[in-house]
Short mmCIF file of C-alpha atoms in Angstrom, two decimals:
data_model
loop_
_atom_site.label_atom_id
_atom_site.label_comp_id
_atom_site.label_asym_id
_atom_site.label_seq_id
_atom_site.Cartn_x
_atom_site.Cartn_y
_atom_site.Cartn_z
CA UNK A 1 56.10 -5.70 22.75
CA UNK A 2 53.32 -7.16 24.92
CA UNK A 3 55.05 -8.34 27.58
CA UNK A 4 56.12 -11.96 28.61
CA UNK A 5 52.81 -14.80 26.66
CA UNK A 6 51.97 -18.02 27.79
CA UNK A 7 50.70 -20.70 26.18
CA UNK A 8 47.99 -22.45 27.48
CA UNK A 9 46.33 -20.23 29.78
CA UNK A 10 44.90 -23.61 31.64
CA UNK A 11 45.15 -26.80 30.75
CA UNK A 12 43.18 -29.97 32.26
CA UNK A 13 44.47 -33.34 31.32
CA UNK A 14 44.34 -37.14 32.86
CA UNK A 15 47.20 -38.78 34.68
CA UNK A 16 49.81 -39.86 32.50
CA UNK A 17 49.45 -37.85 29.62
CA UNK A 18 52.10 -35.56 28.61
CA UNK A 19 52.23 -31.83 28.52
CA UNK A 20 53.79 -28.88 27.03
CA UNK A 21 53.60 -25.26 28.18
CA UNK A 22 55.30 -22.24 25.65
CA UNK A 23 56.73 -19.02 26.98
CA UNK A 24 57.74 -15.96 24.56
CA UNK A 25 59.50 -13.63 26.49
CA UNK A 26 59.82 -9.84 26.33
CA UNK A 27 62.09 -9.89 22.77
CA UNK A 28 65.37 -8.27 24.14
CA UNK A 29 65.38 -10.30 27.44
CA UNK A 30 68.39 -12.77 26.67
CA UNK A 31 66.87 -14.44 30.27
CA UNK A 32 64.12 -16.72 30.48
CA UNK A 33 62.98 -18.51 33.64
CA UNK A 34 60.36 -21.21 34.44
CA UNK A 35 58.66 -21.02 37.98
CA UNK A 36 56.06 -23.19 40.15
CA UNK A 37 53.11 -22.09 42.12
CA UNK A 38 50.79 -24.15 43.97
CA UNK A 39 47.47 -22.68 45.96
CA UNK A 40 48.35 -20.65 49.02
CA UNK A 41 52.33 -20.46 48.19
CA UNK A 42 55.26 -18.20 46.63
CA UNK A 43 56.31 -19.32 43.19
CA UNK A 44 59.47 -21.94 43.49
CA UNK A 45 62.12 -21.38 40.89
CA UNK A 46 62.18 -24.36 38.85
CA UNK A 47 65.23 -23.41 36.10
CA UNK A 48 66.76 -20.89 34.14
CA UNK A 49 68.57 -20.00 30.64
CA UNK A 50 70.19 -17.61 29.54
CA UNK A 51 70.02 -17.58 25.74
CA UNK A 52 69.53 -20.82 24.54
CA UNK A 53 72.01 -22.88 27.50
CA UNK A 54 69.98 -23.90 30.06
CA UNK A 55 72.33 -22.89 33.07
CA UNK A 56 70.52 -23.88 36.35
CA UNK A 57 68.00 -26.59 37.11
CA UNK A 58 66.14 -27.01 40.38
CA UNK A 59 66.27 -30.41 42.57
CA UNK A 60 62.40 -29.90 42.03
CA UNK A 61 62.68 -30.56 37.95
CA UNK A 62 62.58 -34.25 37.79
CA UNK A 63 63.28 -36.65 35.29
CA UNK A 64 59.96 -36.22 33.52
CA UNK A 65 60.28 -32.39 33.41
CA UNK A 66 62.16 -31.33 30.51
CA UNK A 67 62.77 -27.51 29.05
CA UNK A 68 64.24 -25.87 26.13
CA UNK A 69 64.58 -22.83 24.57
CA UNK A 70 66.22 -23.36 21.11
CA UNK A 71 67.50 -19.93 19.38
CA UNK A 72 67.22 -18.22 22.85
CA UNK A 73 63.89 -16.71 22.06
CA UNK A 74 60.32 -18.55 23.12
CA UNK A 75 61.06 -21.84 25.66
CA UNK A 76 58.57 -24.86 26.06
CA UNK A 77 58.55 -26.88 29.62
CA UNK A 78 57.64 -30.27 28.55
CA UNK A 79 56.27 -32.65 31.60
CA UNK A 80 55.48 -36.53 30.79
CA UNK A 81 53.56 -39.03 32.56
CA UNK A 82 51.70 -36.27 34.33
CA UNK A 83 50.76 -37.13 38.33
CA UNK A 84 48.20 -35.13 40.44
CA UNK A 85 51.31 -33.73 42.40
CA UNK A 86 52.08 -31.51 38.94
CA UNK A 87 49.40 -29.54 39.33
CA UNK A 88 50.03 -25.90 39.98
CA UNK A 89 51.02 -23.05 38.37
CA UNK A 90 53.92 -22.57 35.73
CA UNK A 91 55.10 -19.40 35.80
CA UNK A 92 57.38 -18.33 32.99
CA UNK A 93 59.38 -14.38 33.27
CA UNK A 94 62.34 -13.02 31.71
CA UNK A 95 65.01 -10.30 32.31
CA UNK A 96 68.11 -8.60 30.11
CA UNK A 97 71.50 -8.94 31.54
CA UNK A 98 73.59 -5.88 32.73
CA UNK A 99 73.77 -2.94 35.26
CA UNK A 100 71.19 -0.68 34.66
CA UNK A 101 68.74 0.08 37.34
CA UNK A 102 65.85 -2.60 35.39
CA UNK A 103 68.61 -4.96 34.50
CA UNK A 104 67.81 -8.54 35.88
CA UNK A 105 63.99 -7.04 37.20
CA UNK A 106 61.88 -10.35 35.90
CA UNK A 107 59.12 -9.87 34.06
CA UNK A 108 56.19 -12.21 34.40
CA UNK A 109 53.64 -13.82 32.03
CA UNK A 110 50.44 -14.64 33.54
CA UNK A 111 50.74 -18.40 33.71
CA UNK A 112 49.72 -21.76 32.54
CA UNK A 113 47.35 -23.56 35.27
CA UNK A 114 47.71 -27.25 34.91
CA UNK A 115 45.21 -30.13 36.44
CA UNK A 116 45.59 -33.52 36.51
CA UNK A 117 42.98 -35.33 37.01
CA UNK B 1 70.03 -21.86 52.76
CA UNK B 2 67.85 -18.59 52.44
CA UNK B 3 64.57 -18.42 53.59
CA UNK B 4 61.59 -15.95 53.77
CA UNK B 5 58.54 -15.43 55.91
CA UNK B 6 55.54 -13.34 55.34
CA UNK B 7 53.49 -13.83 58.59
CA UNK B 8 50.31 -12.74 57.85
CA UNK B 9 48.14 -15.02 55.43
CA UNK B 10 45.32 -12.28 55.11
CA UNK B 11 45.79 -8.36 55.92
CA UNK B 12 43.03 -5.85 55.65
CA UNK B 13 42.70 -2.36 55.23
CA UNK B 14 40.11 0.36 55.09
CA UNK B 15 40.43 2.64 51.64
CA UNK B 16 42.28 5.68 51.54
CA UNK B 17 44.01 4.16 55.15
CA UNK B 18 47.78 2.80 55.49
CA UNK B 19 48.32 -0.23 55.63
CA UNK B 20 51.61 -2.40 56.46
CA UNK B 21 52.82 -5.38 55.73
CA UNK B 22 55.97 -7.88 57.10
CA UNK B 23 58.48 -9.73 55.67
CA UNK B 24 61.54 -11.28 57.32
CA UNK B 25 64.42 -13.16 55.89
CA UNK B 26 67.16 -15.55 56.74
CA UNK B 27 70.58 -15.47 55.21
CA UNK B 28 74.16 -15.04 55.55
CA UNK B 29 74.82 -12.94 52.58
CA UNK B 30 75.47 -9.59 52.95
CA UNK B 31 75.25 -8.58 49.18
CA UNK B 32 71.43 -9.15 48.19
CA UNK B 33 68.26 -7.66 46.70
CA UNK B 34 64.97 -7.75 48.34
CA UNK B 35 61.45 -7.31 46.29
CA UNK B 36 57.95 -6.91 46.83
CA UNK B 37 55.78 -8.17 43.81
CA UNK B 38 51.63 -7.87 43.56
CA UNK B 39 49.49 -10.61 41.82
CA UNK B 40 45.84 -9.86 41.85
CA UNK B 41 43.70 -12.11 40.99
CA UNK B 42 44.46 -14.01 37.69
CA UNK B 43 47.15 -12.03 36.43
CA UNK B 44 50.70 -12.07 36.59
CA UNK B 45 53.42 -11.29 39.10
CA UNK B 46 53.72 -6.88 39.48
CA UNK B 47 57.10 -5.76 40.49
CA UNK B 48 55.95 -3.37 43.38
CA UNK B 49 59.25 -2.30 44.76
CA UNK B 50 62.82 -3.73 45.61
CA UNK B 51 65.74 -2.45 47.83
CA UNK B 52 69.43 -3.27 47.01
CA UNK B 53 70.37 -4.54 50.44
CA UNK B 54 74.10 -2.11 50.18
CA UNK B 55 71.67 0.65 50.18
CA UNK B 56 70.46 2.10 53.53
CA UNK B 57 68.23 4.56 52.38
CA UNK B 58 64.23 2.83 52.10
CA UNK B 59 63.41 2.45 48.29
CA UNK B 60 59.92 4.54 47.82
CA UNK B 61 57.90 3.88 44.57
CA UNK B 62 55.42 6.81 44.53
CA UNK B 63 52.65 5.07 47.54
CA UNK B 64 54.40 2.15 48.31
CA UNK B 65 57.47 2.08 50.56
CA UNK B 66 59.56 0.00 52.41
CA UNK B 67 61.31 -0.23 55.77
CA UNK B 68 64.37 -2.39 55.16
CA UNK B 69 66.19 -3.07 58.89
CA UNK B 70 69.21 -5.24 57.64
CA UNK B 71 70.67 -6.16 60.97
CA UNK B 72 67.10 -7.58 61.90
CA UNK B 73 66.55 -9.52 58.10
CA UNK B 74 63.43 -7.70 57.91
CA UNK B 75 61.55 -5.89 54.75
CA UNK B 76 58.10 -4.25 55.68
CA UNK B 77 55.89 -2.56 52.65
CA UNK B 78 54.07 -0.09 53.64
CA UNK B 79 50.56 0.93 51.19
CA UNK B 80 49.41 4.44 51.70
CA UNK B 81 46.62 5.91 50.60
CA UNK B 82 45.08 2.52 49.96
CA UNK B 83 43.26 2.15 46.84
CA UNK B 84 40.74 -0.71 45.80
CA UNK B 85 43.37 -1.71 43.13
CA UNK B 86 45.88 -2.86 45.00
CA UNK B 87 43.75 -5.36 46.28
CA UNK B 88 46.03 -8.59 45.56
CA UNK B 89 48.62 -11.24 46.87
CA UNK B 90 51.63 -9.31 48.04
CA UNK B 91 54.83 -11.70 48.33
CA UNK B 92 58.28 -10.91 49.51
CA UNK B 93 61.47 -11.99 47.40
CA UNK B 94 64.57 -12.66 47.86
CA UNK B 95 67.59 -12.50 45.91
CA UNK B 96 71.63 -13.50 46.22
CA UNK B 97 74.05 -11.28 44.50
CA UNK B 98 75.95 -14.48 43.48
CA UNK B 99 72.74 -16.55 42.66
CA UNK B 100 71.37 -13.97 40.91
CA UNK B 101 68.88 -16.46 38.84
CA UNK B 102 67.30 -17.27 41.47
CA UNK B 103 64.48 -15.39 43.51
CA UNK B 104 63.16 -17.05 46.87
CA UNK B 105 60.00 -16.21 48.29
CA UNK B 106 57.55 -16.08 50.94
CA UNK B 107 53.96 -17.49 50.89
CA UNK B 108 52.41 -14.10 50.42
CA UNK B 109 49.51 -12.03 52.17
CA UNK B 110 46.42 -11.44 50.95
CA UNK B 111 45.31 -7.56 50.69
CA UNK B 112 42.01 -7.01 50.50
CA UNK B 113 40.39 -3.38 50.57
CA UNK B 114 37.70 -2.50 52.42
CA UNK B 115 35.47 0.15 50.24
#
């Protein structure tokens, strides 16, 4: 296993377009979760499944930010009618559930940069 | 609702010299975890080290170590030995027992090493 992939690495699009980010996780994390980072700031939890139920959504995740993870395994974050205040940082990590000492420990991927323009 | 402040935006450190860095937190939890992840340069979040907060003995991960002072909310990370590697962002996390999907965290200090 490789560790937590992103898909794309950066991507630059206009105002108003649509975009979609992919995140496989680490294969026997049953916990996926989707973060923001802007420049100069701490990633800002954005939501979280667990499986393929999508149990907690941030006040952050508007209307045009959608996510999914059918099956439980890879999850895409979907944002439409981009704006120049969605660019940042999407952060995707995952963890397994349970009470060993690395249990719930998120792993990150490296990221998918998004500009508007 | 929790919060967490790094207040240093830039630290720096000579190599092979110690180097410490602060965190303090705001919360009225008494069952939480605290964390201290690395990010260099365009790569991902590092787990560096994390404390349980019922623990009182300081979590040590080999050069890195903590001084976790619960009554005060604070979570320093101590780098010894400093090594050009772990030249990075360093952020401070923060994590309920009960809202365990959810870390909060701090803005981060930049490490840089002097060679």
């Amino acid at each position: 296993d490789t560790g937590v992939s992103q898909d794309p690495r950066h991507k630059i699009t206009k105002r108003g377009q649509n975009v979609t980010f992919r995140c496989d996780p680490i294969s026997e994390h049953n916990r996926l979760y989707w973060y923001r980072q802007t420049l100069g700031q701490g990633p800002e939890f954005l939501t979280y499944f667990q499986n393929e139920a999508q149990l907690e959504k941030s006040r952050l995740l508007s209307d045009r930010f959608s996510a999914e993870r059918p099956k439980g395994s890879f999850s895409t974050l979907e944002i439409q009618r981009t704006e120049q205040g969605d660019s940042a940082m999407y952060l995707c990590a995952s963890s397994s559930r349970g009470r060993t000492s690395g249990a719930n420990v998120l792993t990150f991927g490296a990221g998918s940069r998004l500009t508007v323009l | 609702a929790q919060t967490v402040t790094q207040s240093q935006p830039e630290m720096s450190v000579q190599e092979a010299e110690t180097v410490t860095l602060s965190c303090t937190y705001d919360t009225s939890e008494s069952d939480y975890y605290l964390f201290w992840y690395k990010q260099p340069p365009s790569r991902q979040m590092i787990l560096v080290i994390r404390q349980e907060a019922y623990k009182q003995q300081n979590a040590t991960e080999n050069r890195f170590s903590v001084n976790f002072q619960k009554a005060a909310k604070s979570f320093s990370l101590k780098i010894s030995d400093s090594q050009l590697g772990d030249a990075a962002m360093y952020f401070c996390a923060y994590r309920s027992a009960s809202r365990n999907y959810q870390l909060i965290w701090g803005a981060g200090t930049k490490l840089i090493i002097k060679p």
